[in-house]
Coordinates of C-alpha atoms in Angstrom, one line a residue:
M53 CA 22.7 15.6 17.0
S54 CA 25.2 12.7 17.0
D55 CA 27.2 12.1 13.8
Q56 CA 26.6 8.4 14.3
L57 CA 23.7 7.2 12.1
T58 CA 21.9 3.9 12.5
T59 CA 20.9 2.2 9.3
L60 CA 17.3 1.1 9.0
R61 CA 16.3 -1.2 6.1
V62 CA 12.9 -0.3 4.7
I63 CA 10.9 -2.0 2.0
A64 CA 7.8 -0.5 0.3
F65 CA 5.6 -1.0 -2.8
P66 CA 6.2 1.5 -5.6
G67 CA 3.7 4.3 -5.6
A68 CA 2.9 7.9 -4.8
P69 CA 1.8 7.1 -1.2
N70 CA 5.6 6.9 -0.5
L71 CA 5.7 10.7 -0.8
P72 CA 6.0 11.2 3.0
T73 CA 9.0 8.9 3.1
F74 CA 10.6 10.7 0.1
A75 CA 10.0 14.0 1.8
A76 CA 11.4 12.9 5.1
L77 CA 14.5 11.8 3.2
E78 CA 14.8 15.0 1.3
K79 CA 14.1 17.3 4.2
G80 CA 16.5 15.5 6.6
F81 CA 13.9 14.3 9.1
F82 CA 15.4 10.8 9.3
R83 CA 18.9 12.2 9.7
A84 CA 17.6 14.5 12.5
E85 CA 16.7 11.2 14.3
N86 CA 20.2 9.8 13.6
L87 CA 18.8 7.4 11.0
D88 CA 20.1 6.4 7.7
I89 CA 17.4 4.9 5.5
E90 CA 18.0 2.2 3.0
L91 CA 14.8 2.2 0.9
T92 CA 14.0 -0.8 -1.3
L93 CA 11.0 -1.0 -3.6
T94 CA 9.5 -4.5 -3.8
P95 CA 8.4 -6.1 -7.1
D96 CA 5.6 -8.0 -5.4
S97 CA 4.1 -8.9 -2.0
V98 CA 5.6 -12.4 -2.0
T99 CA 9.1 -11.1 -2.4
Q100 CA 8.5 -8.5 0.3
A101 CA 7.2 -11.2 2.8
K102 CA 10.0 -13.7 2.0
R103 CA 12.8 -11.2 2.4
T104 CA 11.3 -9.7 5.5
A105 CA 11.0 -13.2 7.0
A106 CA 14.6 -13.7 6.2
G107 CA 15.5 -10.7 8.3
D108 CA 16.5 -8.4 5.3
F109 CA 14.2 -5.5 6.4
D110 CA 13.3 -3.7 9.6
I111 CA 10.4 -1.5 8.6
V112 CA 7.8 -2.6 6.0
F113 CA 5.3 -0.4 4.2
T114 CA 2.7 -2.9 3.1
A115 CA -1.1 -3.5 2.7
F116 CA -2.9 -4.2 6.0
D117 CA -4.3 -7.3 4.5
N118 CA -0.8 -8.7 4.1
V119 CA -0.3 -8.3 7.8
V120 CA -3.5 -10.2 8.4
A121 CA -2.8 -12.9 5.8
Y122 CA 0.6 -13.8 7.2
G123 CA -0.7 -13.5 10.8
E124 CA -3.3 -16.1 9.9
G125 CA -1.0 -18.4 7.9
Q126 CA -2.8 -17.5 4.7
G127 CA 0.0 -15.5 3.1
A128 CA 0.6 -15.7 -0.7
A129 CA 4.2 -16.9 0.0
G130 CA 2.9 -20.0 1.7
P131 CA 2.5 -21.1 5.3
D132 CA 6.2 -21.6 5.8
T133 CA 6.9 -17.9 5.4
D134 CA 6.3 -15.8 8.6
P135 CA 7.5 -12.2 8.3
Q136 CA 6.2 -11.5 11.8
Y137 CA 4.3 -8.5 10.6
V138 CA 2.8 -6.2 13.1
V139 CA 1.2 -2.8 12.4
I140 CA 2.9 0.2 14.2
A141 CA 0.9 3.0 12.4
G142 CA -1.6 3.6 9.7
A143 CA -0.7 5.1 6.4
T144 CA -3.4 5.3 3.7
Q145 CA -7.0 4.8 2.9
L146 CA -5.7 3.9 -0.6
E147 CA -8.0 4.1 -3.6
L148 CA -7.7 1.1 -5.8
A149 CA -8.9 1.6 -9.4
V150 CA -9.7 -1.0 -12.0
I151 CA -8.0 0.2 -15.2
A152 CA -8.8 -1.5 -18.4
A153 CA -8.0 -1.5 -22.1
S154 CA -9.9 1.0 -24.2
D155 CA -12.2 -1.6 -25.6
V156 CA -13.5 -2.6 -22.1
K157 CA -16.2 -0.2 -21.0
T158 CA -17.6 -1.9 -17.9
L159 CA -16.7 -4.5 -15.3
A160 CA -19.1 -6.9 -17.0
G161 CA -17.1 -6.4 -20.1
L162 CA -14.2 -8.3 -18.5
K163 CA -16.0 -11.6 -18.9
G164 CA -13.8 -14.1 -20.7
R165 CA -10.7 -11.8 -20.4
T166 CA -7.6 -12.0 -18.2
V167 CA -6.9 -9.6 -15.3
A168 CA -3.4 -9.0 -13.8
L169 CA -3.0 -9.2 -10.1
D170 CA -0.1 -9.1 -7.6
A171 CA -1.1 -12.5 -6.2
L172 CA -4.5 -14.3 -6.2
S173 CA -5.0 -14.3 -2.5
T174 CA -4.2 -10.8 -1.4
G175 CA -6.5 -8.1 0.0
F176 CA -6.4 -6.1 -3.2
A177 CA -7.4 -9.1 -5.1
F178 CA -10.4 -9.5 -2.8
V179 CA -11.4 -5.9 -3.5
L180 CA -11.5 -6.8 -7.2
Y181 CA -13.4 -10.0 -6.6
D182 CA -16.0 -8.0 -4.6
M183 CA -16.3 -5.4 -7.4
L184 CA -16.8 -8.2 -10.0
A185 CA -19.4 -10.0 -7.9
Q186 CA -21.3 -6.7 -7.6
A187 CA -21.2 -6.5 -11.4
G188 CA -22.7 -9.9 -11.8
L189 CA -19.6 -11.9 -12.7
G190 CA -19.0 -15.2 -11.0
D191 CA -16.3 -17.9 -10.6
G192 CA -14.7 -18.7 -13.9
D193 CA -16.0 -15.6 -15.7
V194 CA -12.6 -13.9 -15.5
E195 CA -9.1 -15.4 -15.5
F196 CA -6.7 -13.9 -12.9
V197 CA -3.0 -14.0 -13.5
P198 CA -0.3 -13.1 -10.9
V199 CA 2.0 -10.5 -12.4
G200 CA 3.5 -8.4 -9.5
A201 CA 3.2 -4.9 -8.1
T202 CA 1.4 -2.1 -9.8
P203 CA 4.2 -1.0 -12.2
Q204 CA 4.4 -4.6 -13.7
R205 CA 0.6 -4.9 -13.8
W206 CA 0.2 -1.6 -15.6
Q207 CA 2.9 -2.5 -18.1
S208 CA 1.1 -5.8 -18.8
V209 CA -2.2 -4.0 -19.5
R210 CA -0.5 -1.3 -21.6
A211 CA 1.3 -4.0 -23.7
G212 CA -2.1 -5.8 -24.3
D213 CA -1.1 -8.9 -22.3
H214 CA -4.1 -8.6 -20.0
A215 CA -7.4 -6.7 -20.3
A216 CA -7.3 -5.0 -16.9
T217 CA -5.7 -4.7 -13.5
L218 CA -6.0 -2.9 -10.1
A219 CA -3.9 0.2 -9.8
L220 CA -3.0 2.9 -7.3
E221 CA -1.6 6.3 -7.9
P222 CA 0.3 7.5 -9.9
F223 CA -0.5 4.6 -12.2
T224 CA -4.2 5.3 -12.3
S225 CA -3.7 8.8 -13.6
I226 CA -1.0 7.6 -16.0
A227 CA -3.3 5.0 -17.5
Q228 CA -6.1 7.5 -17.9
R229 CA -3.8 9.9 -19.7
A230 CA -2.8 7.1 -22.0
G231 CA -6.4 6.4 -23.0
F232 CA -7.2 3.5 -20.8
N233 CA -10.5 3.3 -18.9
V234 CA -11.2 3.4 -15.2
L235 CA -14.0 1.0 -14.6
A236 CA -14.4 1.3 -10.8
R237 CA -12.8 2.7 -7.7
S238 CA -12.7 1.2 -4.3
S239 CA -13.7 4.5 -2.8
E240 CA -17.0 4.2 -4.6
I241 CA -18.0 0.9 -2.9
F242 CA -16.3 1.1 0.5
D243 CA -16.8 3.9 3.0
S244 CA -13.5 3.0 4.6
Y245 CA -10.7 0.6 3.6
Q246 CA -7.4 0.4 5.3
G247 CA -5.0 0.2 2.4
G248 CA -1.4 0.8 3.5
V249 CA 0.1 0.5 6.9
I250 CA 3.6 0.9 8.5
A251 CA 4.6 -2.5 9.9
T252 CA 7.7 -4.1 11.4
R253 CA 8.8 -7.5 12.6
R254 CA 7.6 -8.2 16.1
T255 CA 10.9 -9.6 17.4
W256 CA 12.9 -6.7 15.9
A257 CA 10.6 -4.1 17.4
A258 CA 10.8 -5.7 20.8
E259 CA 14.6 -5.5 20.6
H260 CA 14.8 -1.9 19.1
P261 CA 11.9 0.2 20.6
D262 CA 14.0 3.4 20.4
L263 CA 14.6 2.9 16.7
V264 CA 10.9 2.2 16.1
R265 CA 10.0 5.4 17.8
A266 CA 12.7 7.4 16.0
F267 CA 11.4 6.1 12.7
L268 CA 7.9 7.0 13.5
R269 CA 8.9 10.5 14.6
A270 CA 10.6 11.1 11.3
S271 CA 7.8 9.5 9.2
L272 CA 5.2 11.6 11.0
A273 CA 7.2 14.7 10.3
G274 CA 7.4 13.8 6.6
L275 CA 3.7 13.2 6.5
A276 CA 2.8 16.5 8.2
W277 CA 5.2 18.4 5.9
V278 CA 3.5 16.8 2.8
L279 CA 0.0 17.5 4.0
D280 CA 0.8 21.2 4.7
P281 CA -0.6 23.1 1.7
Q282 CA 2.2 25.6 1.8
N283 CA 4.6 22.8 0.7
R284 CA 2.6 21.4 -2.2
D285 CA 4.8 22.8 -5.0
E286 CA 8.0 21.4 -3.4
A287 CA 6.2 18.1 -2.6
E288 CA 5.3 17.8 -6.3
N289 CA 8.9 18.4 -7.3
I290 CA 10.1 15.7 -4.8
L291 CA 7.5 13.2 -6.2
R292 CA 8.5 13.9 -9.8
A293 CA 12.1 13.5 -9.0
R294 CA 11.5 10.1 -7.3
M295 CA 8.9 8.9 -9.9
P296 CA 9.9 10.4 -13.3
E297 CA 7.3 8.2 -15.0
I298 CA 4.6 10.7 -13.8
Q299 CA 3.9 13.0 -16.7
P300 CA 3.5 16.7 -15.9
A301 CA -0.1 16.5 -17.2
A302 CA -1.0 13.8 -14.7
L303 CA 0.8 15.3 -11.7
Q304 CA -2.1 17.3 -10.3
S305 CA -4.6 14.4 -10.3
V306 CA -1.9 12.2 -8.7
M307 CA -1.3 14.7 -5.9
D308 CA -5.0 15.4 -5.4
S309 CA -5.6 11.7 -4.9
V310 CA -2.6 11.2 -2.6
L311 CA -3.4 14.2 -0.4
S312 CA -7.0 13.3 0.1
P313 CA -7.8 11.3 3.2
H314 CA -10.5 9.5 1.2
S315 CA -8.1 8.1 -1.4
G316 CA -4.6 8.6 0.0
L317 CA -2.7 9.6 3.0
T318 CA -4.3 9.5 6.5
P319 CA -3.5 12.5 8.7
N320 CA -1.2 11.7 11.6
A321 CA -0.9 8.1 10.2
E322 CA -3.9 7.1 12.3
I323 CA -5.3 3.6 11.8
L324 CA -8.8 3.3 10.4
P325 CA -10.6 0.8 12.6
D326 CA -13.7 0.6 10.3
G327 CA -11.4 0.3 7.3
M328 CA -9.5 -2.6 9.0
K329 CA -12.7 -4.3 9.7
Q330 CA -13.6 -4.1 6.0
V331 CA -10.3 -5.8 5.2
L332 CA -11.1 -8.6 7.7
A333 CA -14.6 -9.0 6.2
L334 CA -13.2 -9.4 2.7
R335 CA -10.6 -11.9 3.8
S336 CA -13.2 -13.8 5.8
R337 CA -15.3 -14.0 2.6
F338 CA -12.8 -14.8 -0.1
A339 CA -9.8 -16.6 1.5
N340 CA -9.7 -20.3 1.0
G341 CA -10.6 -22.0 4.2
G342 CA -10.6 -18.7 6.0
N343 CA -12.3 -18.3 9.4
A344 CA -14.4 -15.3 10.3
L345 CA -11.9 -12.7 11.3
T346 CA -13.2 -9.8 13.5
D347 CA -10.4 -8.8 16.0
I348 CA -8.1 -6.1 14.5
A349 CA -6.2 -5.7 17.7
K350 CA -4.2 -9.0 17.2
Y351 CA -2.4 -7.4 14.3
L352 CA -1.5 -4.2 16.0
D353 CA 1.1 -2.8 18.4
L354 CA 0.4 0.9 18.6
S355 CA 2.5 1.4 21.8
F356 CA 5.4 3.0 19.9
Y357 CA 3.0 5.3 18.0
D358 CA 1.1 6.3 21.1
T359 CA 4.3 7.2 22.9
V360 CA 5.5 9.4 20.0
I361 CA 2.1 11.1 19.6
N362 CA 1.9 11.8 23.4
Q363 CA 5.4 13.3 23.3
K364 CA 4.4 15.9 20.7

């Protein structure tokens, strides 16, 4: 291995699904590929898109819907922001949970209340809109307020500023342990939903194919290590060290969710075609002025991934 490391700038949302990246850092998998990773956690999807569009990041862990939104000129940062997102691998099925104040027992109980979101036109917001529609709530029944990523949203509900929000792990388990209610989970209404993906900027990937492949090799090694049951105890320790807000009592439920392919990490970081089609269907339904979107291929470049997998 060469002593010369290449720095890759990576941005992700806060959350337990970052565990494979944390593990790859701790176990030296990136260093084995001669990579030095600068990991930044974004406060919200708009900041992530704007900074990626400005060239601040090379690799982006984001929601698949964000890739679609900006690819269609519908991104929450506005039509002038083009981060050139393209998916290079899958990541998570991602279970989104509606967490609510203790006095709210059902989704219908959110009528007349405020709900915290990252932004009002993101895929996760569309998941909530669909849940509320199925509960009989219509336009104007609930007020939606943009607050930011899951940590900020959870804090706003805990402080009583808003009645509910969407959360992912570990914040779902943290909220439950604190006495808040889980009103619904995306895994209960969708058979498949492509939550997180690994993306990059199209122009950067075209100019640095070897770095994209090196990053994927290290990431896949981290994922395989995390999913190996023999490593669970050490993986738990890595997650606690990186996310000290996870109380010991919540750790097992967080890990169970993240390690399940139905609510967390996808083995081999494969894409979920049916889950991607679900994302397109929701955006087609809820995006203002949105066209019917059906072709997932336009948002993908799996050539780097395929090469890495075939070399295994």
